Short mmCIF file of N, CA and C in Angstrom, two decimals:
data_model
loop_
_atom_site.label_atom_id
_atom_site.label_comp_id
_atom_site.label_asym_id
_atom_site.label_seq_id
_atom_site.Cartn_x
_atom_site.Cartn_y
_atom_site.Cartn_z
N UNK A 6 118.07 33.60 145.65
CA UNK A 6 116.67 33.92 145.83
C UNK A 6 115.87 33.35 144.66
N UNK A 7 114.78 32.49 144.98
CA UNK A 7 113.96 31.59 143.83
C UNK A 7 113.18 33.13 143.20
N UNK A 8 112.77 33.02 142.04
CA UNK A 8 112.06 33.56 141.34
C UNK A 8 110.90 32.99 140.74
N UNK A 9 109.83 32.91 140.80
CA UNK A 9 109.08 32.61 140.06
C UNK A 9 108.45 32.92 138.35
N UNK A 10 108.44 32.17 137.61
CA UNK A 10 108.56 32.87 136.39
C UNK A 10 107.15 32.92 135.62
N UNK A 11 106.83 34.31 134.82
CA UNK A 11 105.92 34.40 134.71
C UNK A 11 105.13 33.41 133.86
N UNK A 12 103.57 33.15 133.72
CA UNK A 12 103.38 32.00 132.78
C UNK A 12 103.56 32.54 131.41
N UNK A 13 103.25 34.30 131.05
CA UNK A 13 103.15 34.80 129.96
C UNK A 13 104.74 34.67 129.50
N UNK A 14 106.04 34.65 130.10
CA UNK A 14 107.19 35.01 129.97
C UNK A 14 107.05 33.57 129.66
N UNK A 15 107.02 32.66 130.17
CA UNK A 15 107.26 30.63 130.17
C UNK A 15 107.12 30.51 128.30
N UNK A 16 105.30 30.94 128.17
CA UNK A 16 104.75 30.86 127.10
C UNK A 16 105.49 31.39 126.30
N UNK A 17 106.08 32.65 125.89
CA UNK A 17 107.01 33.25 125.68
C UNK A 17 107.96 31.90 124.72
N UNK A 18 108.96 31.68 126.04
CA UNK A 18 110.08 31.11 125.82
C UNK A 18 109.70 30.09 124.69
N UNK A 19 108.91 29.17 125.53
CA UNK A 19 107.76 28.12 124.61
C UNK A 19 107.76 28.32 122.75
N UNK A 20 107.67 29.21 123.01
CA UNK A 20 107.65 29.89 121.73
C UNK A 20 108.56 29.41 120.40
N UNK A 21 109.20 30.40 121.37
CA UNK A 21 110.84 30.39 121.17
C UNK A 21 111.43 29.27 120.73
N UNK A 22 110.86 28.39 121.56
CA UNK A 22 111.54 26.96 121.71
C UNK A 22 111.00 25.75 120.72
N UNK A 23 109.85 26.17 120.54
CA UNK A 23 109.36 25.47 119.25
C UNK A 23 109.43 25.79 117.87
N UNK A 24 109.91 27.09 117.72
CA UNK A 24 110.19 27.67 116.19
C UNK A 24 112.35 27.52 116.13
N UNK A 25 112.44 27.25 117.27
CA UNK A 25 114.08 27.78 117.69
C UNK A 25 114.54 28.80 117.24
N UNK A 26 114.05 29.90 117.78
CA UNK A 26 114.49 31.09 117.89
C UNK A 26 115.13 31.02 119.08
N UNK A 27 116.82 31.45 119.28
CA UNK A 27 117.78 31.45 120.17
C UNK A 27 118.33 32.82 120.83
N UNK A 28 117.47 33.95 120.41
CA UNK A 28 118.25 35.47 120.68
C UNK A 28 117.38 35.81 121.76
N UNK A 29 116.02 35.24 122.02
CA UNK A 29 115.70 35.96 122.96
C UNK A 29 116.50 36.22 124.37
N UNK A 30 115.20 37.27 124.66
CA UNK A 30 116.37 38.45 125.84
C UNK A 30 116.38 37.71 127.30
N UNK A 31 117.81 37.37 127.92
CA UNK A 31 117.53 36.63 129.20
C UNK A 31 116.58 37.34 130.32
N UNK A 32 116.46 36.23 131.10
CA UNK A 32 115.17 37.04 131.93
C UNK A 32 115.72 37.79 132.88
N UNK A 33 116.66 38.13 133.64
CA UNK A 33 117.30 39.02 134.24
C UNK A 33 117.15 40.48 133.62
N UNK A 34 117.45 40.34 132.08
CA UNK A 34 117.18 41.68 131.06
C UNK A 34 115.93 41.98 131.13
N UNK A 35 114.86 40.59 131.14
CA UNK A 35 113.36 41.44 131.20
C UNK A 35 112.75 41.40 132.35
N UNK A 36 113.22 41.06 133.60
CA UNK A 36 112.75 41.43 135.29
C UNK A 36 113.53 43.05 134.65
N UNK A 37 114.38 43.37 134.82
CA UNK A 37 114.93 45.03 133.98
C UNK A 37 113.56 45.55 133.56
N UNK A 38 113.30 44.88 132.37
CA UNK A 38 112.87 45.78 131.48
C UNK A 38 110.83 45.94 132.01
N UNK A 39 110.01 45.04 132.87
CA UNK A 39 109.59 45.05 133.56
C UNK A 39 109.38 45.88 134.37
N UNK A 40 110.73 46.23 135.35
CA UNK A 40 110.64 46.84 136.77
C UNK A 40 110.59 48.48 136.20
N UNK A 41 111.52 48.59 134.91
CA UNK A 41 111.12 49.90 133.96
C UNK A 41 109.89 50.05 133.79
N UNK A 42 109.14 49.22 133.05
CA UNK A 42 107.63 49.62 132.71
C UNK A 42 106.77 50.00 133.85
N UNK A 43 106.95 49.28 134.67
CA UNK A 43 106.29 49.56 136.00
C UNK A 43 106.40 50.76 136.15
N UNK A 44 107.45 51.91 135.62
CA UNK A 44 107.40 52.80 136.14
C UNK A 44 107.15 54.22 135.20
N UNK A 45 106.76 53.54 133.98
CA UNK A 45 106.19 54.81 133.16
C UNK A 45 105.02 55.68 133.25
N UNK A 46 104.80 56.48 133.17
CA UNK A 46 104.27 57.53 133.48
C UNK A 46 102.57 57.16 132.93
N UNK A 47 101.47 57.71 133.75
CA UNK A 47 100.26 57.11 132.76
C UNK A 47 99.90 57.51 131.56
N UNK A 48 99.58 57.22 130.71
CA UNK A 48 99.39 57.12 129.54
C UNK A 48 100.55 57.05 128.68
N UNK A 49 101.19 56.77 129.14
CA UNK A 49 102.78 56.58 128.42
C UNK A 49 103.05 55.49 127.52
N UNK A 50 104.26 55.55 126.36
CA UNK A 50 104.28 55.15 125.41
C UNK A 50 105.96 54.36 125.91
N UNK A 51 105.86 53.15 125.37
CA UNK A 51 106.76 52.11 125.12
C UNK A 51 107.14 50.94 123.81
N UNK A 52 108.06 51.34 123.57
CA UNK A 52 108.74 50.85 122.04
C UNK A 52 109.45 50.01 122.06
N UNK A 53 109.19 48.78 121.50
CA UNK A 53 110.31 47.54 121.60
C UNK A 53 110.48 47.60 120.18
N UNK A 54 111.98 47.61 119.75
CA UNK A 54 112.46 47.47 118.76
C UNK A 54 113.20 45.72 118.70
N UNK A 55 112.41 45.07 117.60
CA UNK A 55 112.80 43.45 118.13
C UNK A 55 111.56 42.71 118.54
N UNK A 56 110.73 42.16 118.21
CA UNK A 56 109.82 41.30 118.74
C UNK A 56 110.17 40.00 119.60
N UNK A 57 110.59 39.02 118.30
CA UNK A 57 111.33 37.84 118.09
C UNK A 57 109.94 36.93 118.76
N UNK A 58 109.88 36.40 119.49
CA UNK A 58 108.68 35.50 119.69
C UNK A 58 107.35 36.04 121.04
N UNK A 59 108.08 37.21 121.53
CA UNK A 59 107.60 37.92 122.59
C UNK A 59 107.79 38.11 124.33
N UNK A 60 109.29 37.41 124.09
CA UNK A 60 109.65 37.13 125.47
C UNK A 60 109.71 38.58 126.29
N UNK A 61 110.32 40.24 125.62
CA UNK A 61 110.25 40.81 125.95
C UNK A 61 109.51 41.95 126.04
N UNK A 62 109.16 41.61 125.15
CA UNK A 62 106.97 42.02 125.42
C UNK A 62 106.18 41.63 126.61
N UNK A 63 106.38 39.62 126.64
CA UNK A 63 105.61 39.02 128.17
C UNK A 63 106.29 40.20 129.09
N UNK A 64 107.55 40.49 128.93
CA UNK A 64 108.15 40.96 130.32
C UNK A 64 107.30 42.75 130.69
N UNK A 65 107.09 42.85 129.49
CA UNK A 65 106.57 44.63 129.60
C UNK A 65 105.18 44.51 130.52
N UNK A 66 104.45 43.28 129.47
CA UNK A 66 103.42 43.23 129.86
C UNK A 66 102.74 43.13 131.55
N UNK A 67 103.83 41.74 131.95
CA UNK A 67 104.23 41.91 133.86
C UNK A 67 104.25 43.07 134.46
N UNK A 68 105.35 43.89 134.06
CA UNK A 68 105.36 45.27 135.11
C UNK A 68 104.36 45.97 134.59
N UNK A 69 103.29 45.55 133.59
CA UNK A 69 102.28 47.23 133.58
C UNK A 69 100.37 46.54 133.93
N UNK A 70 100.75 45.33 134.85
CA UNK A 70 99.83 44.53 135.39
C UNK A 70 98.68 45.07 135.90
N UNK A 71 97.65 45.17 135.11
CA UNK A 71 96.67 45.75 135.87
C UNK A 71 96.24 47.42 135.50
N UNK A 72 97.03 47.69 134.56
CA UNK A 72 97.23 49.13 133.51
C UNK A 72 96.74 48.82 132.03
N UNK A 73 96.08 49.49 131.78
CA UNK A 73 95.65 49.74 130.56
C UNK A 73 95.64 51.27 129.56
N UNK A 74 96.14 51.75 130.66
CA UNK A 74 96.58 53.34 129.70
C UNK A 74 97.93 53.41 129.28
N UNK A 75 98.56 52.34 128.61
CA UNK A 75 99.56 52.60 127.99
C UNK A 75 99.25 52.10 126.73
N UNK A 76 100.62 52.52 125.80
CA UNK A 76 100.97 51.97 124.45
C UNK A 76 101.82 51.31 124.48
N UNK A 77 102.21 50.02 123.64
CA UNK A 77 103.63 49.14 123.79
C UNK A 77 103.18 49.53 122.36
N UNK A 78 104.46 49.43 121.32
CA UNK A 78 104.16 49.07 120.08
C UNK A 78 105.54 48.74 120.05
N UNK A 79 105.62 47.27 119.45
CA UNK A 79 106.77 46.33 118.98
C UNK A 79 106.71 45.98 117.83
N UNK A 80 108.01 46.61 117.13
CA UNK A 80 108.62 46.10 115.72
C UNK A 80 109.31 45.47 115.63
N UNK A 81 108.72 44.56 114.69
CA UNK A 81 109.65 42.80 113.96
C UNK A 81 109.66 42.81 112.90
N UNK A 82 110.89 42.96 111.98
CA UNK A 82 111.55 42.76 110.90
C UNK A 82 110.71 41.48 110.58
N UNK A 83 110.67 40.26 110.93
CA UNK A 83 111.56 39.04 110.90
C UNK A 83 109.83 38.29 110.49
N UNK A 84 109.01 37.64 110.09
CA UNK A 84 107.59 37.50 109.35
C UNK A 84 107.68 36.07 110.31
N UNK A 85 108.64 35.64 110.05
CA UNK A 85 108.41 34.16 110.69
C UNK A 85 107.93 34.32 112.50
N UNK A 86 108.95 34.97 113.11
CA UNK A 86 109.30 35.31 114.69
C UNK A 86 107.83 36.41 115.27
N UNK A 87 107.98 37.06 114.05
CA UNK A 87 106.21 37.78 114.23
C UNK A 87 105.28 37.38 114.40
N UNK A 88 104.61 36.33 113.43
CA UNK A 88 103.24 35.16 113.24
C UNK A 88 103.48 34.49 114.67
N UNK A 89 104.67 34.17 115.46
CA UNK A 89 104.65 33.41 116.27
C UNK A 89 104.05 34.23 117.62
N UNK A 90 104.96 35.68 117.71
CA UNK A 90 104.43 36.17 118.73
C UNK A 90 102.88 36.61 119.03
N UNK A 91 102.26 36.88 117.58
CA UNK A 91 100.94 37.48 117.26
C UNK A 91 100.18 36.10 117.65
N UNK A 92 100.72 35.19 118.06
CA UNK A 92 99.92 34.10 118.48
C UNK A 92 99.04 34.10 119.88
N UNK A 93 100.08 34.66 120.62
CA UNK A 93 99.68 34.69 121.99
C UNK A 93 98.18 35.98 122.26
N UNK A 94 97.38 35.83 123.09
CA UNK A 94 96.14 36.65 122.75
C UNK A 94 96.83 37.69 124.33
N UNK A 95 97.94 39.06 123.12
CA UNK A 95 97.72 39.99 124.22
C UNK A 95 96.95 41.27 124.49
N UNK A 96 97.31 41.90 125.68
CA UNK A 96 96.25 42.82 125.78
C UNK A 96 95.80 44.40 124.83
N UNK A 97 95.16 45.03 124.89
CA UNK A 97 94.33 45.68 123.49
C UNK A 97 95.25 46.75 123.25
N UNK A 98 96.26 46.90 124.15
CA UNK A 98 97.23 48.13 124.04
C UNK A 98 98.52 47.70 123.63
N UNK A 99 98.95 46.60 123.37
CA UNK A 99 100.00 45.99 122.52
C UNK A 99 99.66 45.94 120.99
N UNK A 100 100.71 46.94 120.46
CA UNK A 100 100.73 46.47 118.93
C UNK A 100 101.84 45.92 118.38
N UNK A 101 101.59 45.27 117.35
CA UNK A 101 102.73 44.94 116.71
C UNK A 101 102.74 45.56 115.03
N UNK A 102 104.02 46.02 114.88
CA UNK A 102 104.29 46.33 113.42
C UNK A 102 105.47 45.38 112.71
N UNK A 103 104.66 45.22 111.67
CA UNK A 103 105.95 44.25 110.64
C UNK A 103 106.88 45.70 109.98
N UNK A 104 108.03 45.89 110.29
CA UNK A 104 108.44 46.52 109.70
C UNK A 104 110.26 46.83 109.84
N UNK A 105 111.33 47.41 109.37
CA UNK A 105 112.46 47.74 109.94
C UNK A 105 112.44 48.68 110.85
N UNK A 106 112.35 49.22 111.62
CA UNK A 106 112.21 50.23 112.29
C UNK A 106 113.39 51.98 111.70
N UNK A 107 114.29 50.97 110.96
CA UNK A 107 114.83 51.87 110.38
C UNK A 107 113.72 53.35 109.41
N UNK A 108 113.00 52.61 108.96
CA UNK A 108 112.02 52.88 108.15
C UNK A 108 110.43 53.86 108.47
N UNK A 109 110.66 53.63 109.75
CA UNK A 109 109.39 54.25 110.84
C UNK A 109 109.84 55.93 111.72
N UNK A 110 111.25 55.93 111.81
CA UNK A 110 111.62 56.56 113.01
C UNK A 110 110.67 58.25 112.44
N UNK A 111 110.36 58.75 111.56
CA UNK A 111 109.76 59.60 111.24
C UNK A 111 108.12 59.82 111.79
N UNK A 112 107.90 58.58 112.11
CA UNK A 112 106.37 58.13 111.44
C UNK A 112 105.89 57.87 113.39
N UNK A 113 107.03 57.06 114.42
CA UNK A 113 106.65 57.05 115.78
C UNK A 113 106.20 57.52 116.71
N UNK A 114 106.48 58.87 116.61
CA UNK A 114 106.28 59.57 118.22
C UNK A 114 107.37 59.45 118.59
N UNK A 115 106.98 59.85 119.92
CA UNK A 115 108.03 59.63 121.42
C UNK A 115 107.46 58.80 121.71
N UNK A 116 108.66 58.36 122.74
CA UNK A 116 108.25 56.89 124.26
C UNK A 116 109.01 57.60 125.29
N UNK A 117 108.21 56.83 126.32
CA UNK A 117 108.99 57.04 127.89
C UNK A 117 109.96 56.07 128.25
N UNK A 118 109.52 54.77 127.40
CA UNK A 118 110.48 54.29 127.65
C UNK A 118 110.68 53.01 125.99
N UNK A 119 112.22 52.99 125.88
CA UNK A 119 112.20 51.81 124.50
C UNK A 119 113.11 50.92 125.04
N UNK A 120 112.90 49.49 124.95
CA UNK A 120 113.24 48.80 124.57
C UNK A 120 114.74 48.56 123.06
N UNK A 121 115.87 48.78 122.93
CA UNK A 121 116.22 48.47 121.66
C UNK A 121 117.28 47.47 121.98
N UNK A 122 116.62 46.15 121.30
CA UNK A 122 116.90 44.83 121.23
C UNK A 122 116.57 44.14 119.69
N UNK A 123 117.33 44.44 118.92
CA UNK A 123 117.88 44.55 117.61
C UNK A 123 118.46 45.23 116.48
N UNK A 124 119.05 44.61 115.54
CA UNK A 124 120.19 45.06 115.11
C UNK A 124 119.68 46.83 114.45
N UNK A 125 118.67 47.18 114.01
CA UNK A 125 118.25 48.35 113.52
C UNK A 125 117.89 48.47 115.05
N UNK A 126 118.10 49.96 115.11
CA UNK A 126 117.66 50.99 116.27
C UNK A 126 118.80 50.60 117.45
N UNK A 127 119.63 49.79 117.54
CA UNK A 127 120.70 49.64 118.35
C UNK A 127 121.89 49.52 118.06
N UNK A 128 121.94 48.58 116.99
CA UNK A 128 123.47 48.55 116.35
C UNK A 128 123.90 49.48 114.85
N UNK A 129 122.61 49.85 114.40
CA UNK A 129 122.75 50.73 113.68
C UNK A 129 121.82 51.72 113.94
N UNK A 130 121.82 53.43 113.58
CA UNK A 130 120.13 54.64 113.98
C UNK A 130 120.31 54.65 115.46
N UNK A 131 121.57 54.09 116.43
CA UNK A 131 120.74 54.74 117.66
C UNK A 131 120.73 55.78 117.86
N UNK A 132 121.15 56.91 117.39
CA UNK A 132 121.05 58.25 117.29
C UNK A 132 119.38 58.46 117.20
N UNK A 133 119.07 58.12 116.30
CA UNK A 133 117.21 57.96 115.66
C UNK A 133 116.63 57.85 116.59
N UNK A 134 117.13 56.40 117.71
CA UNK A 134 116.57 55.72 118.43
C UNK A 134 116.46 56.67 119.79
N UNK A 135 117.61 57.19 119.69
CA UNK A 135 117.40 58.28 121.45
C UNK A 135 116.41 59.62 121.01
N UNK A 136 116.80 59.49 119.65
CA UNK A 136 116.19 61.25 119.37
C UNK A 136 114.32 60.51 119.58
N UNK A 137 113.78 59.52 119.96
CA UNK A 137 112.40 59.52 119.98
C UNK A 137 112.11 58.90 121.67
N UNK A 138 113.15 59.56 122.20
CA UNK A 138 112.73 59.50 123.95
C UNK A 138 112.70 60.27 124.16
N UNK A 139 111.42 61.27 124.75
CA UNK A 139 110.63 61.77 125.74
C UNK A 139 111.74 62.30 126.65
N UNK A 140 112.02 63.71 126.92
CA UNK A 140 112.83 63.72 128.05
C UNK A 140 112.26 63.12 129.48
N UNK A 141 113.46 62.86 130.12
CA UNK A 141 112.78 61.68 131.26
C UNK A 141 112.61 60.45 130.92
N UNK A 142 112.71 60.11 129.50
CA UNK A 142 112.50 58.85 129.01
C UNK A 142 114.08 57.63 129.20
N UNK A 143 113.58 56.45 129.56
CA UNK A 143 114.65 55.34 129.58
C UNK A 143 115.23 54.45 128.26
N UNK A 144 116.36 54.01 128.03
CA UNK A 144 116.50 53.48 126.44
C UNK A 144 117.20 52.11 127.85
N UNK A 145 116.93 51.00 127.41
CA UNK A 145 117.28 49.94 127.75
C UNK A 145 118.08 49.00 126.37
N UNK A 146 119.01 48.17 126.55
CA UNK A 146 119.45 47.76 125.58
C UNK A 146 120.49 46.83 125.84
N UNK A 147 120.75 45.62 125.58
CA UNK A 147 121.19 44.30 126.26
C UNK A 147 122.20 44.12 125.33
N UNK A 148 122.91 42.63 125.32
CA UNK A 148 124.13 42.37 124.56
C UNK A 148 125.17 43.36 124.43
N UNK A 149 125.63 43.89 125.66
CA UNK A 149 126.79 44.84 125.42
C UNK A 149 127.78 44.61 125.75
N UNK A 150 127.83 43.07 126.21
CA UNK A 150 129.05 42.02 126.34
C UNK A 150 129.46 41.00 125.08
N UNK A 151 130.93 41.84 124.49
CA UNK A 151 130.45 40.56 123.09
C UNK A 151 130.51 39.32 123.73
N UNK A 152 129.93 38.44 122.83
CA UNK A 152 130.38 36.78 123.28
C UNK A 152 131.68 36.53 122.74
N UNK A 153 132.69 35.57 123.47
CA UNK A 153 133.67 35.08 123.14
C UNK A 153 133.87 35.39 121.88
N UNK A 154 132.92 34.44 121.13
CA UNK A 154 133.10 34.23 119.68
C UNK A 154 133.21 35.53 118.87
N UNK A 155 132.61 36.75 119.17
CA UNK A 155 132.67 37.67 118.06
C UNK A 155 132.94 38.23 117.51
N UNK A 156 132.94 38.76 116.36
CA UNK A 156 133.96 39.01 115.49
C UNK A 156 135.02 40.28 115.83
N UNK A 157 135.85 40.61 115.40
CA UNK A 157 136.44 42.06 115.54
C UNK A 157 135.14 43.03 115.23
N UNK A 158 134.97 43.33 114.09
CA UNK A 158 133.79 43.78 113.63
C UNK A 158 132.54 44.32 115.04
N UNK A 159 132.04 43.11 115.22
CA UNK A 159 131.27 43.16 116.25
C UNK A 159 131.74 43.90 117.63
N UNK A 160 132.34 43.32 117.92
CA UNK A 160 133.29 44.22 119.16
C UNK A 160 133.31 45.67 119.22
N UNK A 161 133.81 46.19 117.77
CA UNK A 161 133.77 47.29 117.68
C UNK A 161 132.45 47.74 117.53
N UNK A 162 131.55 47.50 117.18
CA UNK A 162 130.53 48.29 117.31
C UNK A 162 129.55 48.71 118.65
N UNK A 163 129.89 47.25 119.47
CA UNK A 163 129.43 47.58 120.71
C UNK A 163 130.65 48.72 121.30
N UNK A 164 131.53 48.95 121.05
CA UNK A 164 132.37 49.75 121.63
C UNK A 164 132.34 50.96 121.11
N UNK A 165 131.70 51.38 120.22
CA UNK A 165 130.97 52.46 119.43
C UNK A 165 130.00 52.70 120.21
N UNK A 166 128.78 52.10 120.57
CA UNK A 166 127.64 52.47 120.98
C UNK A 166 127.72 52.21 122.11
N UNK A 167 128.64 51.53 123.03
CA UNK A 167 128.63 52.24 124.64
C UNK A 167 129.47 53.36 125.14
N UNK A 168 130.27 54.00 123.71
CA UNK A 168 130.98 55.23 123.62
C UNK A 168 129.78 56.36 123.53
N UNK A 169 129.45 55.86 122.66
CA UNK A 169 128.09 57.06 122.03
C UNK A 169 127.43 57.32 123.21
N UNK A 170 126.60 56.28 124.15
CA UNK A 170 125.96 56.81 124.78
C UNK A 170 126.54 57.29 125.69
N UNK A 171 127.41 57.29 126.79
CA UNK A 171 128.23 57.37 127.40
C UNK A 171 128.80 58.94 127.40
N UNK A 172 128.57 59.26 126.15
CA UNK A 172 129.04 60.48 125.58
C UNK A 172 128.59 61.44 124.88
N UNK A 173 126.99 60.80 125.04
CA UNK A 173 125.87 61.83 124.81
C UNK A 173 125.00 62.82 125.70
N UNK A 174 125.32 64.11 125.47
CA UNK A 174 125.17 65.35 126.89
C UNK A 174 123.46 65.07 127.37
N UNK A 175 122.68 64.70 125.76
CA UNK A 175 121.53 64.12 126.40
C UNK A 175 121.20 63.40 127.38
N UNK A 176 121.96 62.52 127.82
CA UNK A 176 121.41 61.21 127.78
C UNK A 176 122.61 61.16 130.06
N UNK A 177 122.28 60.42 130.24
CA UNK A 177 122.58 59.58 131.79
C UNK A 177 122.63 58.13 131.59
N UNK A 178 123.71 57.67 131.60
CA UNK A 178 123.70 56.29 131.72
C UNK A 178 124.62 55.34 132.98
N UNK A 179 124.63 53.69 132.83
CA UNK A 179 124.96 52.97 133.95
C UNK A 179 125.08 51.70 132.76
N UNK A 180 125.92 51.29 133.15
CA UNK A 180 126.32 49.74 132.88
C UNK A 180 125.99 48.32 133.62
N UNK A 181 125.84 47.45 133.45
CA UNK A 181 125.73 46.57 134.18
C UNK A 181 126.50 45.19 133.35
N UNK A 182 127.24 44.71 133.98
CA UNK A 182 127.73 43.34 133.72
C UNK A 182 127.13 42.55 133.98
N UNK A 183 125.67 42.35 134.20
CA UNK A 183 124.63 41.43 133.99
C UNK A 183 124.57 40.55 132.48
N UNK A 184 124.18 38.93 132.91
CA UNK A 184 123.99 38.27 131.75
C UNK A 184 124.15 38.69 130.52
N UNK A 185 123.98 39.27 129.59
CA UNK A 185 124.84 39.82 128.32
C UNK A 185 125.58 40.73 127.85
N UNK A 186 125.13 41.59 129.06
CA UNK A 186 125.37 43.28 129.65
C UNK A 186 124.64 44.33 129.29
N UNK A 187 124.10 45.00 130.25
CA UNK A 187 123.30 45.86 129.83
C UNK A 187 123.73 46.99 129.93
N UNK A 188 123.01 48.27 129.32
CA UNK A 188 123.30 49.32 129.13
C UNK A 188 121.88 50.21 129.48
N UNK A 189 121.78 50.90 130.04
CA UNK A 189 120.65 51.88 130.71
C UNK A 189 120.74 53.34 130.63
N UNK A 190 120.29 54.04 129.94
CA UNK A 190 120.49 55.11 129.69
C UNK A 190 118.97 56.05 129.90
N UNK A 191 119.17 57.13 130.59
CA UNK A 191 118.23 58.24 130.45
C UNK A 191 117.99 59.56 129.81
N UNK A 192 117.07 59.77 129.28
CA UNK A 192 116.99 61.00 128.65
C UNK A 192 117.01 62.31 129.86
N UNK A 193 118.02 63.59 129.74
CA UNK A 193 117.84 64.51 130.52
C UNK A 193 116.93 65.24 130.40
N UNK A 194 115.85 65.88 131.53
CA UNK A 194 115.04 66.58 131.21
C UNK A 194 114.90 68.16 130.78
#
């Protein structure tokens, strides 16, 4: 089935592709992370942990088309991958913070739904990271297939954190062997 791809998601990549930034999130992960937003609640709050050039931001931005009572607020470590995304002119309810997110989890709120697509708030704090979903709230979170290459190290930690969630009374989750693999988890109400 053809897909058409969005121009904001294209621009996105574009991005990406001119600074070579290589981590962004495949688009299968953000039609996901999209078809999620589409479905947050109004006035609801959404957290991308991870900027990187804004591919999965374009994707938030798609499913909440035509909405303006939400919050996105996306944190980027990374100064270079930031300036790039802050390029694109998005809409008045997207923020961006320069910051670790390690460093914030006090300072956030809740979300209905987060995004965690980098190494703080997913591979390390996801404990942090669930404790600021909203019951009813969704945690989305990709790369839970190591690649060939990765280390022991690595392995194990994804095998840590699809234990954790898996095995948190909070939480409802589903796997998917999609493109990097995803992991989908819900907050119980």
């Amino acid at each position: 089935m053809a897909f058409s791809m969005p121009k904001i998601v294209l621009d996105a990549h574009e991005r990406a592709k001119r600074i070579g930034f290589t981590l962004s999130s495949e688009d299968r992960v953000g039609q996901l992370l999209s078809t999620l937003s589409a479905s947050v609640r109004l006035h609801g709050r959404i957290l991308e942990i991870g900027t990187g050039t804004g591919v999965g931001t374009a994707w938030i931005v798609v499913g909440l088309s035509g909405r303006d009572d939400i919050e996105l607020v996306s944190v980027e470590i990374n100064d270079a991958t930031l300036r790039c995304a802050q390029e694109y002119p998005w809409p008045a309810w997207v923020s961006f913070v320069k910051a670790d997110v390690m460093t914030l989890y006090d300072s956030l709120g809740q979300f209905d739904l987060i995004f965690a697509d980098a190494e703080g708030g997913k591979w390390t704090g996801l404990q942090r990271t669930v404790g600021l979903l909203r019951p009813g709230g969704m945690l989305l979170m990709d790369d839970m297939i190591p690649p060939a290459n990765a280390s022991h190290l690595h392995r194990a930690t994804i095998a840590t954190i699809r234990q954790a969630v898996q095995t948190d009374p909070t939480l409802v989750s589903v796997e998917f062997e999609e493109s990097s693999g995803i992991l989908l988890a819900s907050r119980r109400v």
